[in-house]
PDB file of C-alpha atoms and ligand atoms in Angstrom:
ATOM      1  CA  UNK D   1       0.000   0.000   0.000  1.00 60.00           C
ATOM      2  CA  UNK D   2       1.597   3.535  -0.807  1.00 60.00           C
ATOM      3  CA  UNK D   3       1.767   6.514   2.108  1.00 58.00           C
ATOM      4  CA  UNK D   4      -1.104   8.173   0.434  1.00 59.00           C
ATOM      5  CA  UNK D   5      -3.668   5.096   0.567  1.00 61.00           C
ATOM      6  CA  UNK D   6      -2.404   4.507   4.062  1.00 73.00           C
ATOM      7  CA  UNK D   7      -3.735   8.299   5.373  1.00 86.00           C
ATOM      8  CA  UNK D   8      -7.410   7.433   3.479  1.00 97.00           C
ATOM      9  CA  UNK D   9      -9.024   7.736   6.762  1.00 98.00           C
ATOM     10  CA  UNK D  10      -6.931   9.010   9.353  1.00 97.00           C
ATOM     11  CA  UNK D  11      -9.212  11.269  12.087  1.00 96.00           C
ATOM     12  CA  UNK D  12     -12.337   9.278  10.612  1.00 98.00           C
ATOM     13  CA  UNK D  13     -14.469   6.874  12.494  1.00 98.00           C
ATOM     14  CA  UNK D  14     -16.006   3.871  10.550  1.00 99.00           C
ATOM     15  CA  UNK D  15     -18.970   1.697  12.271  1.00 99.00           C
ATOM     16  CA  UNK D  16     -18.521  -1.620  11.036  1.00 99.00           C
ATOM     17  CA  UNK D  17     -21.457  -3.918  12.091  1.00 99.00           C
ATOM     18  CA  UNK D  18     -21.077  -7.619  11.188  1.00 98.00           C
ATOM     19  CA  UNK D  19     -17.283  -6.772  12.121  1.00 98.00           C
ATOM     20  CA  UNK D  20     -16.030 -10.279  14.248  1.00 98.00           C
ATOM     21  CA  UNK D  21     -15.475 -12.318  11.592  1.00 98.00           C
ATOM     22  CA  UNK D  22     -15.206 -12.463   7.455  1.00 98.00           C
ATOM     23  CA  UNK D  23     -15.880  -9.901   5.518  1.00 98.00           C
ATOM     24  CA  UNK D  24     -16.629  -7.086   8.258  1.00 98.00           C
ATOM     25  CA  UNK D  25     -13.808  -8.575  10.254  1.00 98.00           C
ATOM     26  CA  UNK D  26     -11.613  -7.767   6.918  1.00 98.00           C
ATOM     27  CA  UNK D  27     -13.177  -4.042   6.281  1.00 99.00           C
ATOM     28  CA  UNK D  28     -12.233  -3.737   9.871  1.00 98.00           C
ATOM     29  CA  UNK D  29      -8.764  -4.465   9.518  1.00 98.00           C
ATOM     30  CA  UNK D  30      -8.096  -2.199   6.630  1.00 98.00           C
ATOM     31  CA  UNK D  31      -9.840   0.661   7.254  1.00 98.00           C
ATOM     32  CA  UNK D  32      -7.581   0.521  10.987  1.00 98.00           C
ATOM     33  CA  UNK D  33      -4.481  -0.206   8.801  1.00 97.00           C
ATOM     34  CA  UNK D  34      -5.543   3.299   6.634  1.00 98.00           C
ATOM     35  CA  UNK D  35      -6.013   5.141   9.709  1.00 97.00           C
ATOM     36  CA  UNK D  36      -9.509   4.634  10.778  1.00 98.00           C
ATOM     37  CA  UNK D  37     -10.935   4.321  14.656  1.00 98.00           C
ATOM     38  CA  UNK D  38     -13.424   1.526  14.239  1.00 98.00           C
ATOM     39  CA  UNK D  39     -16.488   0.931  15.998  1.00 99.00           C
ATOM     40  CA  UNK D  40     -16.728  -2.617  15.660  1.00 98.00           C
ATOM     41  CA  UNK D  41     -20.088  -4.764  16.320  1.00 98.00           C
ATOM     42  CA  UNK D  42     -21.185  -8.315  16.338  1.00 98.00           C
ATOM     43  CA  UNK D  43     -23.482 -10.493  18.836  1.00 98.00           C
ATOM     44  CA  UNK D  44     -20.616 -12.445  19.943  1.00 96.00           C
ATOM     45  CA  UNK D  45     -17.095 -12.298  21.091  1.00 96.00           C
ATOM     46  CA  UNK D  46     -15.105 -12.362  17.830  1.00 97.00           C
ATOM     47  CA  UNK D  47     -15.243  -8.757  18.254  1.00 98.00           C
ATOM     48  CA  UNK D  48     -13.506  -8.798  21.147  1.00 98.00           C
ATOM     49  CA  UNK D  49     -10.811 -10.689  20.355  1.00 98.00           C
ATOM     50  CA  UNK D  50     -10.852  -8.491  16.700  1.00 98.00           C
ATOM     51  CA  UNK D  51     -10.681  -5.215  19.162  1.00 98.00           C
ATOM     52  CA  UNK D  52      -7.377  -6.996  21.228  1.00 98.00           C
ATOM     53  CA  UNK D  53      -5.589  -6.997  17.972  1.00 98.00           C
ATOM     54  CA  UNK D  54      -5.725  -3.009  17.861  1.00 98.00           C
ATOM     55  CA  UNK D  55      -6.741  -2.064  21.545  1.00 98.00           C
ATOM     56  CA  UNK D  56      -6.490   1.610  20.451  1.00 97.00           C
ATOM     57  CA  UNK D  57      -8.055   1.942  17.329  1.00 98.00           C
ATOM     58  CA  UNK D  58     -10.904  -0.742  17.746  1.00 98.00           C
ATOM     59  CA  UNK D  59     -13.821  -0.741  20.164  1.00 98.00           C
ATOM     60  CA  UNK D  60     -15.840  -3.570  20.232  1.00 98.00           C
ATOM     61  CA  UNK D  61     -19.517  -3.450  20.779  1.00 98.00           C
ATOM     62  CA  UNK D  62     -21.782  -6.152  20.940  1.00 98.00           C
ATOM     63  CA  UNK D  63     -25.079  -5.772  19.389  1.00 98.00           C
ATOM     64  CA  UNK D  64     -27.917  -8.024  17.416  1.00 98.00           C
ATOM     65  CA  UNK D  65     -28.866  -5.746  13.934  1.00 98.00           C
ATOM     66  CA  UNK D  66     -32.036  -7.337  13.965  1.00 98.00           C
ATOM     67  CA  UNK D  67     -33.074  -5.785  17.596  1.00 98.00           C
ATOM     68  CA  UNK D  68     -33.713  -2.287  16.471  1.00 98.00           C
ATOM     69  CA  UNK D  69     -33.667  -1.219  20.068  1.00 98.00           C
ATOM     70  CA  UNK D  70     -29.816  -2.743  19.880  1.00 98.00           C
ATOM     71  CA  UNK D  71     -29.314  -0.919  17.184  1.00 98.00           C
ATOM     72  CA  UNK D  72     -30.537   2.307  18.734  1.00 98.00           C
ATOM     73  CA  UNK D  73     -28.388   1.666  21.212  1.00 98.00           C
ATOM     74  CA  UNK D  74     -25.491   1.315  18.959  1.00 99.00           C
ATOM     75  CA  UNK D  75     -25.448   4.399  17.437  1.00 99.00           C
ATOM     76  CA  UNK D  76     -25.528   6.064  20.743  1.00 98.00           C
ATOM     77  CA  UNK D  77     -22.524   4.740  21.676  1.00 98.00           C
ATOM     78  CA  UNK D  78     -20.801   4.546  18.584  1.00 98.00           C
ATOM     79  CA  UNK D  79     -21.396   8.715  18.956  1.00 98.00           C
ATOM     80  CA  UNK D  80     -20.752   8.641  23.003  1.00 98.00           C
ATOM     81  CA  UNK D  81     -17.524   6.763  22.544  1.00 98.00           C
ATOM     82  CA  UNK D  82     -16.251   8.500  19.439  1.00 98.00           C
ATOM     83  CA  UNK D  83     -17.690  11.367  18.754  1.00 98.00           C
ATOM     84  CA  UNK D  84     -18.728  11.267  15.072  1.00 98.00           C
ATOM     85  CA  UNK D  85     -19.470   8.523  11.723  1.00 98.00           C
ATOM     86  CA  UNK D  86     -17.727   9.455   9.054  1.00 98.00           C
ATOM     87  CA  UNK D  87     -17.753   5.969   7.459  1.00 99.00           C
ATOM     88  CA  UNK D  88     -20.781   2.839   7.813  1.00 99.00           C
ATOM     89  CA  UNK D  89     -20.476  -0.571   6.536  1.00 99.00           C
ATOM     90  CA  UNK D  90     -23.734  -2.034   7.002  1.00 98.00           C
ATOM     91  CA  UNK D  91     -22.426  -5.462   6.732  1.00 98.00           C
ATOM     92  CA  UNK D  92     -23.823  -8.156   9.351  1.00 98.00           C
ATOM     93  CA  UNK D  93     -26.160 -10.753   7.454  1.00 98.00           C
ATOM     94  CA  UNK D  94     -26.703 -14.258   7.910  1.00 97.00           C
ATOM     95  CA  UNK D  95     -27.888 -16.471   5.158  1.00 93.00           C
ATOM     96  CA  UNK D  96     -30.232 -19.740   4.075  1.00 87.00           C
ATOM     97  CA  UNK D  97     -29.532 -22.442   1.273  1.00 79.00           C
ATOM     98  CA  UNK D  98     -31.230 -25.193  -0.416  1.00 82.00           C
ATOM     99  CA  UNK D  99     -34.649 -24.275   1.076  1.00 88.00           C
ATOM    100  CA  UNK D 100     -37.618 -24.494  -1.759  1.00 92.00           C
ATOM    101  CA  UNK D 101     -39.654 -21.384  -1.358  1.00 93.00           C
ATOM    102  CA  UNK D 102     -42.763 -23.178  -0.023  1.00 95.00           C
ATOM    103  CA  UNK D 103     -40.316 -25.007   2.722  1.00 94.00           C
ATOM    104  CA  UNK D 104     -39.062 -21.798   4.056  1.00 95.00           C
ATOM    105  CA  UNK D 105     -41.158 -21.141   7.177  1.00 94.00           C
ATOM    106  CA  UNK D 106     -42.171 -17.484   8.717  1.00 97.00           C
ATOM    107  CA  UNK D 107     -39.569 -18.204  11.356  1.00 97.00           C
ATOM    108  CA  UNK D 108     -36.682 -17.954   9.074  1.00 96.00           C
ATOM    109  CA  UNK D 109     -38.156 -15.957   6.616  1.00 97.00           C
ATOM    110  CA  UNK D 110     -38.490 -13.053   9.194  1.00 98.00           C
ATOM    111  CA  UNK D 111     -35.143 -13.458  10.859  1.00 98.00           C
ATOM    112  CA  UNK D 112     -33.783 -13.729   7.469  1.00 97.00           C
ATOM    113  CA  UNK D 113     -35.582  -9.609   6.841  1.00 98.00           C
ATOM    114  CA  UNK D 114     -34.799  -8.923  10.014  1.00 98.00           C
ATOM    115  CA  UNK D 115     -31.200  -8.725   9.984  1.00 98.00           C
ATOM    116  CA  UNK D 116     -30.388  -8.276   6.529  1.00 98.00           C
ATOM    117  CA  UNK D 117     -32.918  -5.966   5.413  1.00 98.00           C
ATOM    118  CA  UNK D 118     -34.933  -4.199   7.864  1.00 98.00           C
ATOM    119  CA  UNK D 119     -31.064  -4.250  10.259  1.00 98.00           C
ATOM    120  CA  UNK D 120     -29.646  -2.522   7.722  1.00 98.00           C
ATOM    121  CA  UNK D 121     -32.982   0.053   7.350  1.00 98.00           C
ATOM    122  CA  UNK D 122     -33.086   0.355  11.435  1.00 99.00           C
ATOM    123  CA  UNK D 123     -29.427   1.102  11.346  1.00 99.00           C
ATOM    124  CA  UNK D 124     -29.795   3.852   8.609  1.00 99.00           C
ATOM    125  CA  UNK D 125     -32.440   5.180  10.588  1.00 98.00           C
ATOM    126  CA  UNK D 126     -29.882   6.204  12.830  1.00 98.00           C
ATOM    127  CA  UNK D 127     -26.910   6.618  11.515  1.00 99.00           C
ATOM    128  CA  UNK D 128     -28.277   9.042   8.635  1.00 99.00           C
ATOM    129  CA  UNK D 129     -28.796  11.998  11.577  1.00 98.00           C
ATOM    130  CA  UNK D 130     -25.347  11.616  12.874  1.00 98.00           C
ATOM    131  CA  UNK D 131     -23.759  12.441   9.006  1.00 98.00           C
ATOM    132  CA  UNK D 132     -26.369  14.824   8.683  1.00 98.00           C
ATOM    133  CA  UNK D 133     -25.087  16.968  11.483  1.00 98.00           C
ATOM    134  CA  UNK D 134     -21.960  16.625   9.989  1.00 98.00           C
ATOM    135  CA  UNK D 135     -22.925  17.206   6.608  1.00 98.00           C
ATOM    136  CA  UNK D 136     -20.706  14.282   5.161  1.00 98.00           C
ATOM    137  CA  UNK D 137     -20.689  10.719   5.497  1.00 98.00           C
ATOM    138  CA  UNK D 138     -20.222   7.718   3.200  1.00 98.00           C
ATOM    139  CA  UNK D 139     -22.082   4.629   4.033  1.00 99.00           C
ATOM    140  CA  UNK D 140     -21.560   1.005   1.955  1.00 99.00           C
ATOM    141  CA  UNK D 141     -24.403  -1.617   2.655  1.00 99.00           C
ATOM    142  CA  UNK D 142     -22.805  -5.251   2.188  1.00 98.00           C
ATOM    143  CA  UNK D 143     -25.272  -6.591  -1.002  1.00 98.00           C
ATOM    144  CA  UNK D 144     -24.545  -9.370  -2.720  1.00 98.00           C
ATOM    145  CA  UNK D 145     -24.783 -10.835  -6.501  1.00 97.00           C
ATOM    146  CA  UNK D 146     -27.240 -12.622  -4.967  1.00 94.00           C
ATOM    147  CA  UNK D 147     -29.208  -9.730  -4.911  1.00 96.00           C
ATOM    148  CA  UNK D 148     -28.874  -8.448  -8.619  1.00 95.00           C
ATOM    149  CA  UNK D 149     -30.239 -11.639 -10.386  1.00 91.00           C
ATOM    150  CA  UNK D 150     -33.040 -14.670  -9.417  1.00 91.00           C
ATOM    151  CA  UNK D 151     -31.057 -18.129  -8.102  1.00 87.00           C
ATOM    152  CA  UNK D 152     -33.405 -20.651  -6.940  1.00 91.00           C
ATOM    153  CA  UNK D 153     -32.950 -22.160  -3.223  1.00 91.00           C
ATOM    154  CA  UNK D 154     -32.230 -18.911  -1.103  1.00 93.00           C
ATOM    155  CA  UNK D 155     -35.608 -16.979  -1.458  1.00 96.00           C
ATOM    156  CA  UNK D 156     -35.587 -15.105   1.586  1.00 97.00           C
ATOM    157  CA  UNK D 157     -31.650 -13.924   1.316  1.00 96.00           C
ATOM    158  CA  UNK D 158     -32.521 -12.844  -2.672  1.00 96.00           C
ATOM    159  CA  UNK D 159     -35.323 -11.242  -2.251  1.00 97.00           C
ATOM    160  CA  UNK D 160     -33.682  -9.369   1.448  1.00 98.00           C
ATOM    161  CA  UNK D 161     -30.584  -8.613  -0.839  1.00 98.00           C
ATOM    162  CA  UNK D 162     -32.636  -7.069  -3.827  1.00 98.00           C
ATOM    163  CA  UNK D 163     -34.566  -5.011  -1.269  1.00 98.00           C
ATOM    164  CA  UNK D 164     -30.966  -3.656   0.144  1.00 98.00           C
ATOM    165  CA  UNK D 165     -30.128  -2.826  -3.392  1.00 98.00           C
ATOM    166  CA  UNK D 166     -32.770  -0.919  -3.742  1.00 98.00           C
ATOM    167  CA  UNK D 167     -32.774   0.687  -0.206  1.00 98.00           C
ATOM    168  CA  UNK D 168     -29.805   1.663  -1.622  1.00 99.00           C
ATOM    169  CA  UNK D 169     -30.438   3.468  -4.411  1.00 98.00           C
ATOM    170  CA  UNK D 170     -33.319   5.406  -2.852  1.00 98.00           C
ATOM    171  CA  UNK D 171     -31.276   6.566   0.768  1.00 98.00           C
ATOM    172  CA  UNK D 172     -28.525   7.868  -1.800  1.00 99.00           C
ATOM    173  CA  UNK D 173     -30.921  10.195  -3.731  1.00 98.00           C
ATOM    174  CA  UNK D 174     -32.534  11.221  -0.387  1.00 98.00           C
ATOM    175  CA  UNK D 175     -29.603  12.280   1.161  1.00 98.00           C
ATOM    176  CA  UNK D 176     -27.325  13.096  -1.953  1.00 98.00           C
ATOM    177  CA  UNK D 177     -28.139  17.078  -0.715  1.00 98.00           C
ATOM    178  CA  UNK D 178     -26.536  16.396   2.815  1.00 98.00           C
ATOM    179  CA  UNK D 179     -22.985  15.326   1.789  1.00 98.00           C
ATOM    180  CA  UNK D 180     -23.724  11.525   2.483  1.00 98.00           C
ATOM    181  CA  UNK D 181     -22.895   8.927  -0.306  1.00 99.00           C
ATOM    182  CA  UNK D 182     -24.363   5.210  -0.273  1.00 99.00           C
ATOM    183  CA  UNK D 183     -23.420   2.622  -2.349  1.00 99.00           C
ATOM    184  CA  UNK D 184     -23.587  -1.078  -2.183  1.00 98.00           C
ATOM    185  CA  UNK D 185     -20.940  -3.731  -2.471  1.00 98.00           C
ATOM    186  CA  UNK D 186     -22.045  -7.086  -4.189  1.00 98.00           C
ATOM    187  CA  UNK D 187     -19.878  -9.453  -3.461  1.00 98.00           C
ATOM    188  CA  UNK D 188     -19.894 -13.110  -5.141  1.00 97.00           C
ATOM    189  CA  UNK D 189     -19.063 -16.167  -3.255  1.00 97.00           C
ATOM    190  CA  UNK D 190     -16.707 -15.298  -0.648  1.00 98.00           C
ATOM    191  CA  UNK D 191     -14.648 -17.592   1.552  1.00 97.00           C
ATOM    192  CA  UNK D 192     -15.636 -16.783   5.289  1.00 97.00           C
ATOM    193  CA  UNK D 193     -17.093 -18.445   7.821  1.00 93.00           C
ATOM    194  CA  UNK D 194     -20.558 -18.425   6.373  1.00 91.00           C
ATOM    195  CA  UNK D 195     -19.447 -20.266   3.227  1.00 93.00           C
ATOM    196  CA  UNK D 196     -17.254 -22.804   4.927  1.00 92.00           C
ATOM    197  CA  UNK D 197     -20.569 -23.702   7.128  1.00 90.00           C
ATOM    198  CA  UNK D 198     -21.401 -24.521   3.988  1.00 88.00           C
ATOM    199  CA  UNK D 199     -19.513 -27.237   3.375  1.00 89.00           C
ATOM    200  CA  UNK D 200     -16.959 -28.134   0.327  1.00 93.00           C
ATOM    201  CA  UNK D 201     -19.102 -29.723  -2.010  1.00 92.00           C
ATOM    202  CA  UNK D 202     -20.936 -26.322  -1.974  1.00 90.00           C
ATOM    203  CA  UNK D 203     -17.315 -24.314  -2.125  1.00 95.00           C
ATOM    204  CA  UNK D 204     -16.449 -26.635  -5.218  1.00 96.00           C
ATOM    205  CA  UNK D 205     -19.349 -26.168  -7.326  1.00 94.00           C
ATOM    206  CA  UNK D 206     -19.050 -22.459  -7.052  1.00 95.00           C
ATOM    207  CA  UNK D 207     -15.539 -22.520  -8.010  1.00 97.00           C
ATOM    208  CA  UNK D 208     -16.566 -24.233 -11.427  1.00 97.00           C
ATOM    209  CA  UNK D 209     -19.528 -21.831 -11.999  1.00 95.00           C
ATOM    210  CA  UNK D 210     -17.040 -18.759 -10.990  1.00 97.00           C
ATOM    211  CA  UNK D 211     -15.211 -17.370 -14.368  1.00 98.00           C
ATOM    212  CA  UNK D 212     -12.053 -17.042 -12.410  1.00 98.00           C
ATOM    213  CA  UNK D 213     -12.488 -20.470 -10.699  1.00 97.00           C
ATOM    214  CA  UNK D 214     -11.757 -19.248  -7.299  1.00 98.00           C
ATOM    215  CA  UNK D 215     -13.455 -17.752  -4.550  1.00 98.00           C
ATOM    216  CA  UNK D 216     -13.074 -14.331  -3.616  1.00 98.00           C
ATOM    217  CA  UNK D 217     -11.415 -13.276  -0.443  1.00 98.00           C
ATOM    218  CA  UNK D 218     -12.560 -11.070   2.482  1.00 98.00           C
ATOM    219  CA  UNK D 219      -9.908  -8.241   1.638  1.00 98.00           C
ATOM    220  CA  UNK D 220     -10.878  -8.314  -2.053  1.00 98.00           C
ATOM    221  CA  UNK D 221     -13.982  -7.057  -0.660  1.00 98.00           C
ATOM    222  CA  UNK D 222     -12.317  -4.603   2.405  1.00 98.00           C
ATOM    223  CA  UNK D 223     -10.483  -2.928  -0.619  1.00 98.00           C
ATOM    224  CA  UNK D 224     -13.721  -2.196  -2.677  1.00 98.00           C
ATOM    225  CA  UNK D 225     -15.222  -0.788   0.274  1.00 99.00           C
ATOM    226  CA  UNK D 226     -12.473   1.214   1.869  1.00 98.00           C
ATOM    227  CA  UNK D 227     -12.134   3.127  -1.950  1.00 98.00           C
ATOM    228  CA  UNK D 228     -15.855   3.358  -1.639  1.00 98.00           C
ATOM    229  CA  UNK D 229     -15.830   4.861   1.739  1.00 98.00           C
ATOM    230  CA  UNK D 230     -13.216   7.011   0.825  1.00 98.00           C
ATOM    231  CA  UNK D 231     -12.715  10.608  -0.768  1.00 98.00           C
ATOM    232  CA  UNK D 232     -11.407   9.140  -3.682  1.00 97.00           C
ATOM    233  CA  UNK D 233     -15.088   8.108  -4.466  1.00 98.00           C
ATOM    234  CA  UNK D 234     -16.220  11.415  -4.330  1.00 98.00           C
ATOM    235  CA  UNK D 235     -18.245  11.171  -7.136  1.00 98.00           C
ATOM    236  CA  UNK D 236     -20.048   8.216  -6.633  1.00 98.00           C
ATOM    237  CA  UNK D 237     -23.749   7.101  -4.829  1.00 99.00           C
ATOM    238  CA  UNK D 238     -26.519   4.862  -5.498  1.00 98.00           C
ATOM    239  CA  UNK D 239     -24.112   2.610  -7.050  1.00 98.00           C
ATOM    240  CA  UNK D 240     -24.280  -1.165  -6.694  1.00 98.00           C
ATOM    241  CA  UNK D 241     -20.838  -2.489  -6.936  1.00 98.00           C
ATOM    242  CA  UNK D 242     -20.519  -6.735  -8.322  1.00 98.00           C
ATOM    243  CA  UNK D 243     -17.299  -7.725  -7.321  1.00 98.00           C
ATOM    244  CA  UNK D 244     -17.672 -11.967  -8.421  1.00 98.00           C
ATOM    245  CA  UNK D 245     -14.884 -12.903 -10.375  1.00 98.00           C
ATOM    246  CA  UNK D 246     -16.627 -12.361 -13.237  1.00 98.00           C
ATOM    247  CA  UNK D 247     -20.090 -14.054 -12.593  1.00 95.00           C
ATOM    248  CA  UNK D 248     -22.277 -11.055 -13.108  1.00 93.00           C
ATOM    249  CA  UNK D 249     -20.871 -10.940 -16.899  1.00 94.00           C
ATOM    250  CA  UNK D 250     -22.302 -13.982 -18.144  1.00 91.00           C
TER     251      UNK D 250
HETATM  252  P1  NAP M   1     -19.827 -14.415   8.336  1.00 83.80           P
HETATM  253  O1  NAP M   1     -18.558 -15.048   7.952  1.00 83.80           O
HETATM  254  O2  NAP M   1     -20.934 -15.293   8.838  1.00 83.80           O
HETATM  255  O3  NAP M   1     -19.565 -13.263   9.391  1.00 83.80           O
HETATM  256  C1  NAP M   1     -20.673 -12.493   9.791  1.00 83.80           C
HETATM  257  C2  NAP M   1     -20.319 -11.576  10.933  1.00 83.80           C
HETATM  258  O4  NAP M   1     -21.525 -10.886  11.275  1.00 83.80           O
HETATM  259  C3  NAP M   1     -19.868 -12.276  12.190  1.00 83.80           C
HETATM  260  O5  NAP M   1     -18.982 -11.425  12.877  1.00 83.80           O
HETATM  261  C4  NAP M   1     -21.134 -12.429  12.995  1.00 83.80           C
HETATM  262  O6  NAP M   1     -20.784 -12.522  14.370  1.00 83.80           O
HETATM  263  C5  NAP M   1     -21.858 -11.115  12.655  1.00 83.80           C
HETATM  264  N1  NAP M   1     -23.305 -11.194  12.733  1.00 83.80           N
HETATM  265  C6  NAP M   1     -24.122 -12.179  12.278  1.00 83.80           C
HETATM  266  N2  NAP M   1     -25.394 -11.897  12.564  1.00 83.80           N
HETATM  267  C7  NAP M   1     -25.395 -10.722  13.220  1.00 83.80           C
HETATM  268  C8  NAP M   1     -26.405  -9.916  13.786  1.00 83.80           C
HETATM  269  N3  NAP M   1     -27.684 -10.272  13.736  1.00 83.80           N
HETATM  270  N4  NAP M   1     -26.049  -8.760  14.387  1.00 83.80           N
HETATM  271  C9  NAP M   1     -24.771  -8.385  14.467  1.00 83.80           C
HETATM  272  N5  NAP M   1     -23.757  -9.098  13.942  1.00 83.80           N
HETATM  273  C10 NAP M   1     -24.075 -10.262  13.338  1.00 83.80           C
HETATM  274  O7  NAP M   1     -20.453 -13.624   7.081  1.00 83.80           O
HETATM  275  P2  NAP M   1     -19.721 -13.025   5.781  1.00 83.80           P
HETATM  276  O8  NAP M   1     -19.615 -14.096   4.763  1.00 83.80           O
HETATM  277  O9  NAP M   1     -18.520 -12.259   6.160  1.00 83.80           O
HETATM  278  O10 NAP M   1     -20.864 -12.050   5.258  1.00 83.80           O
HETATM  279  C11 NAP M   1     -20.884 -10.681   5.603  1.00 83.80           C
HETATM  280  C12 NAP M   1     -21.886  -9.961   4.712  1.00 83.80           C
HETATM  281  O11 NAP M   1     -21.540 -10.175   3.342  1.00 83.80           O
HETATM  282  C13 NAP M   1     -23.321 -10.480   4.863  1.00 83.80           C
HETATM  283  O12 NAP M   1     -24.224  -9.393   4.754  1.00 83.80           O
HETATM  284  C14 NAP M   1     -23.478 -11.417   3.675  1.00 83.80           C
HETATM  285  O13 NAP M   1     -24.822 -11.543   3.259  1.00 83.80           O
HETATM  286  C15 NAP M   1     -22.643 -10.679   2.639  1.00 83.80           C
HETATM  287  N6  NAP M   1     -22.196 -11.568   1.560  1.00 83.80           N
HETATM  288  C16 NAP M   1     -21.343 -12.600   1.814  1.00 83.80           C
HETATM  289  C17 NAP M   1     -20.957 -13.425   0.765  1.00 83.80           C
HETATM  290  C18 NAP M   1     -20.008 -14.576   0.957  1.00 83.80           C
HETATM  291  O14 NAP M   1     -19.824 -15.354  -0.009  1.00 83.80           O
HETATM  292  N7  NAP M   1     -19.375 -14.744   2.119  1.00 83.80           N
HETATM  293  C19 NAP M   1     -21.449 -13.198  -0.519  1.00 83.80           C
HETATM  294  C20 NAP M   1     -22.323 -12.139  -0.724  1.00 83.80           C
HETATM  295  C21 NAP M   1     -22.681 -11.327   0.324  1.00 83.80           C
HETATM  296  P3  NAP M   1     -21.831 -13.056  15.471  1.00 83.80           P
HETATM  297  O15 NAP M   1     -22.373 -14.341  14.933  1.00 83.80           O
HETATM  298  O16 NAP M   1     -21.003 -13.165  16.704  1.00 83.80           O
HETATM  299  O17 NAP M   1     -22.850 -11.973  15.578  1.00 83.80           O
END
């Protein structure tokens, strides 16, 4: 990384939800490594042991995104603790396979909305005040492919990630007047936690249907997102960002 990547964020505070592990755990890391104080938050204690790598950059939080009175709660200390947002990365989501659509009960299906859609709503909600008093912010929601095109078997994350996407695209016109950008990052299959859960037969097929016949990894992703958060992306909202090895082009 040169000297002038490395000061992207320095005096900035990012809130990272999702943060202990994967993908979140990776945007973390390199938004710290570029300068950033990160408010880190996930329901368990990878986040603490994430915070222990960088006692003095990273406070760990622990909070459930689909509890909006968590998430209220949150914010408020996100703001207590640091004093400002400049960056979000609405990231925590959890995720369902091989389910047909009239298997999927209300149980899951809600949970399912709960965190990944109306979490990432609920944390808007608050968060959008806080940049609006500052009149700047840049927020990235964690999409996915998934979200951009029908695949049979995950219903409930498709339809949750489609309704992100557009979230989206409507919170960055609303607040394109208040200095806030929004975009969305949509990754392809990633290997974290949440795909290894899935097993390897899973892993292997989507390494054959991927173009580059890998899977991504979680700092692929971070570096997306930290030149999304940053200044250098000055010019960009309501943008919904594939980053698949080349799945999206076929
Ligand atoms: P992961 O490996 O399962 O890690 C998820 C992180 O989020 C963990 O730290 C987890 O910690 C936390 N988390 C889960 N539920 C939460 C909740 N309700 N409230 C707060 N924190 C919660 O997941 P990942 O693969 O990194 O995925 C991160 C995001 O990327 C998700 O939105 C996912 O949909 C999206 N994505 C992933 C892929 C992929 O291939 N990996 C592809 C497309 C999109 P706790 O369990 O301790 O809370």
């Amino acid at each position: 990384m040169t000297a002038a990547l490395a000061r992207r964020f320095e005096n900035k505070v990012a809130l990272v939800t999702g943060a202990g592990a994967g993908i979140g755990r990776a945007v973390a890391l390199r938004l710290v490594e570029e300068g950033a104080r990160v408010f880190a938050v996930s329901r368990g204690d990878n986040v603490d042991e994430l915070a222990a790598l960088h006692p003095q950059r990273i406070i760990a939080h622990r909070a459930d995104v689909g509890v909006p009175e968590q998430i209220e709660a949150m914010v408020a200390a996100c703001v207590e603790r640091c004093g400002r947002i400049d960056v979000l990365c609405n990231n925590a989501g959890i995720s369902h396979g091989g389910t047909p659509l009239h298997e999927i009960d209300l149980v899951l299906w809600d949970r399912i909305m709960d965190v990944n859609l109306r979490g990432a709503f609920v944390v808007l909600k608050h968060v959008l005040p806080v940049m609006m008093r500052q009149r700047s912010g840049s927020i990235i929601n964690m999409s996915s492919v998934g979200g951009m095109r029908p695949a049979v078997g995950s219903a409930a994350y498709i339809v949750g990630k489609a309704g992100l996407n557009m979230l989206t695209r409507i919170a960055a016109l609303e607040y394109v007047d208040h200095g806030i950008r929004i975009n969305a990052v949509a990754p392809g299959t990633i290997r974290t936690p949440l795909v290894e859960r899935s097993g390897a037969a899973l892993i292997e097929f989507k390494e054959s249907v991927t173009p580059m016949h890998r899977l991504g990894t979680p700092e692929e992703i971070a570096a997306l997102t930290a030149f999304l958060a940053s200044d250098e992306a000055s010019y960009i909202t309501g943008a919904i960002y594939a980053i698949d090895g080349g799945r999206c082009a076929e």
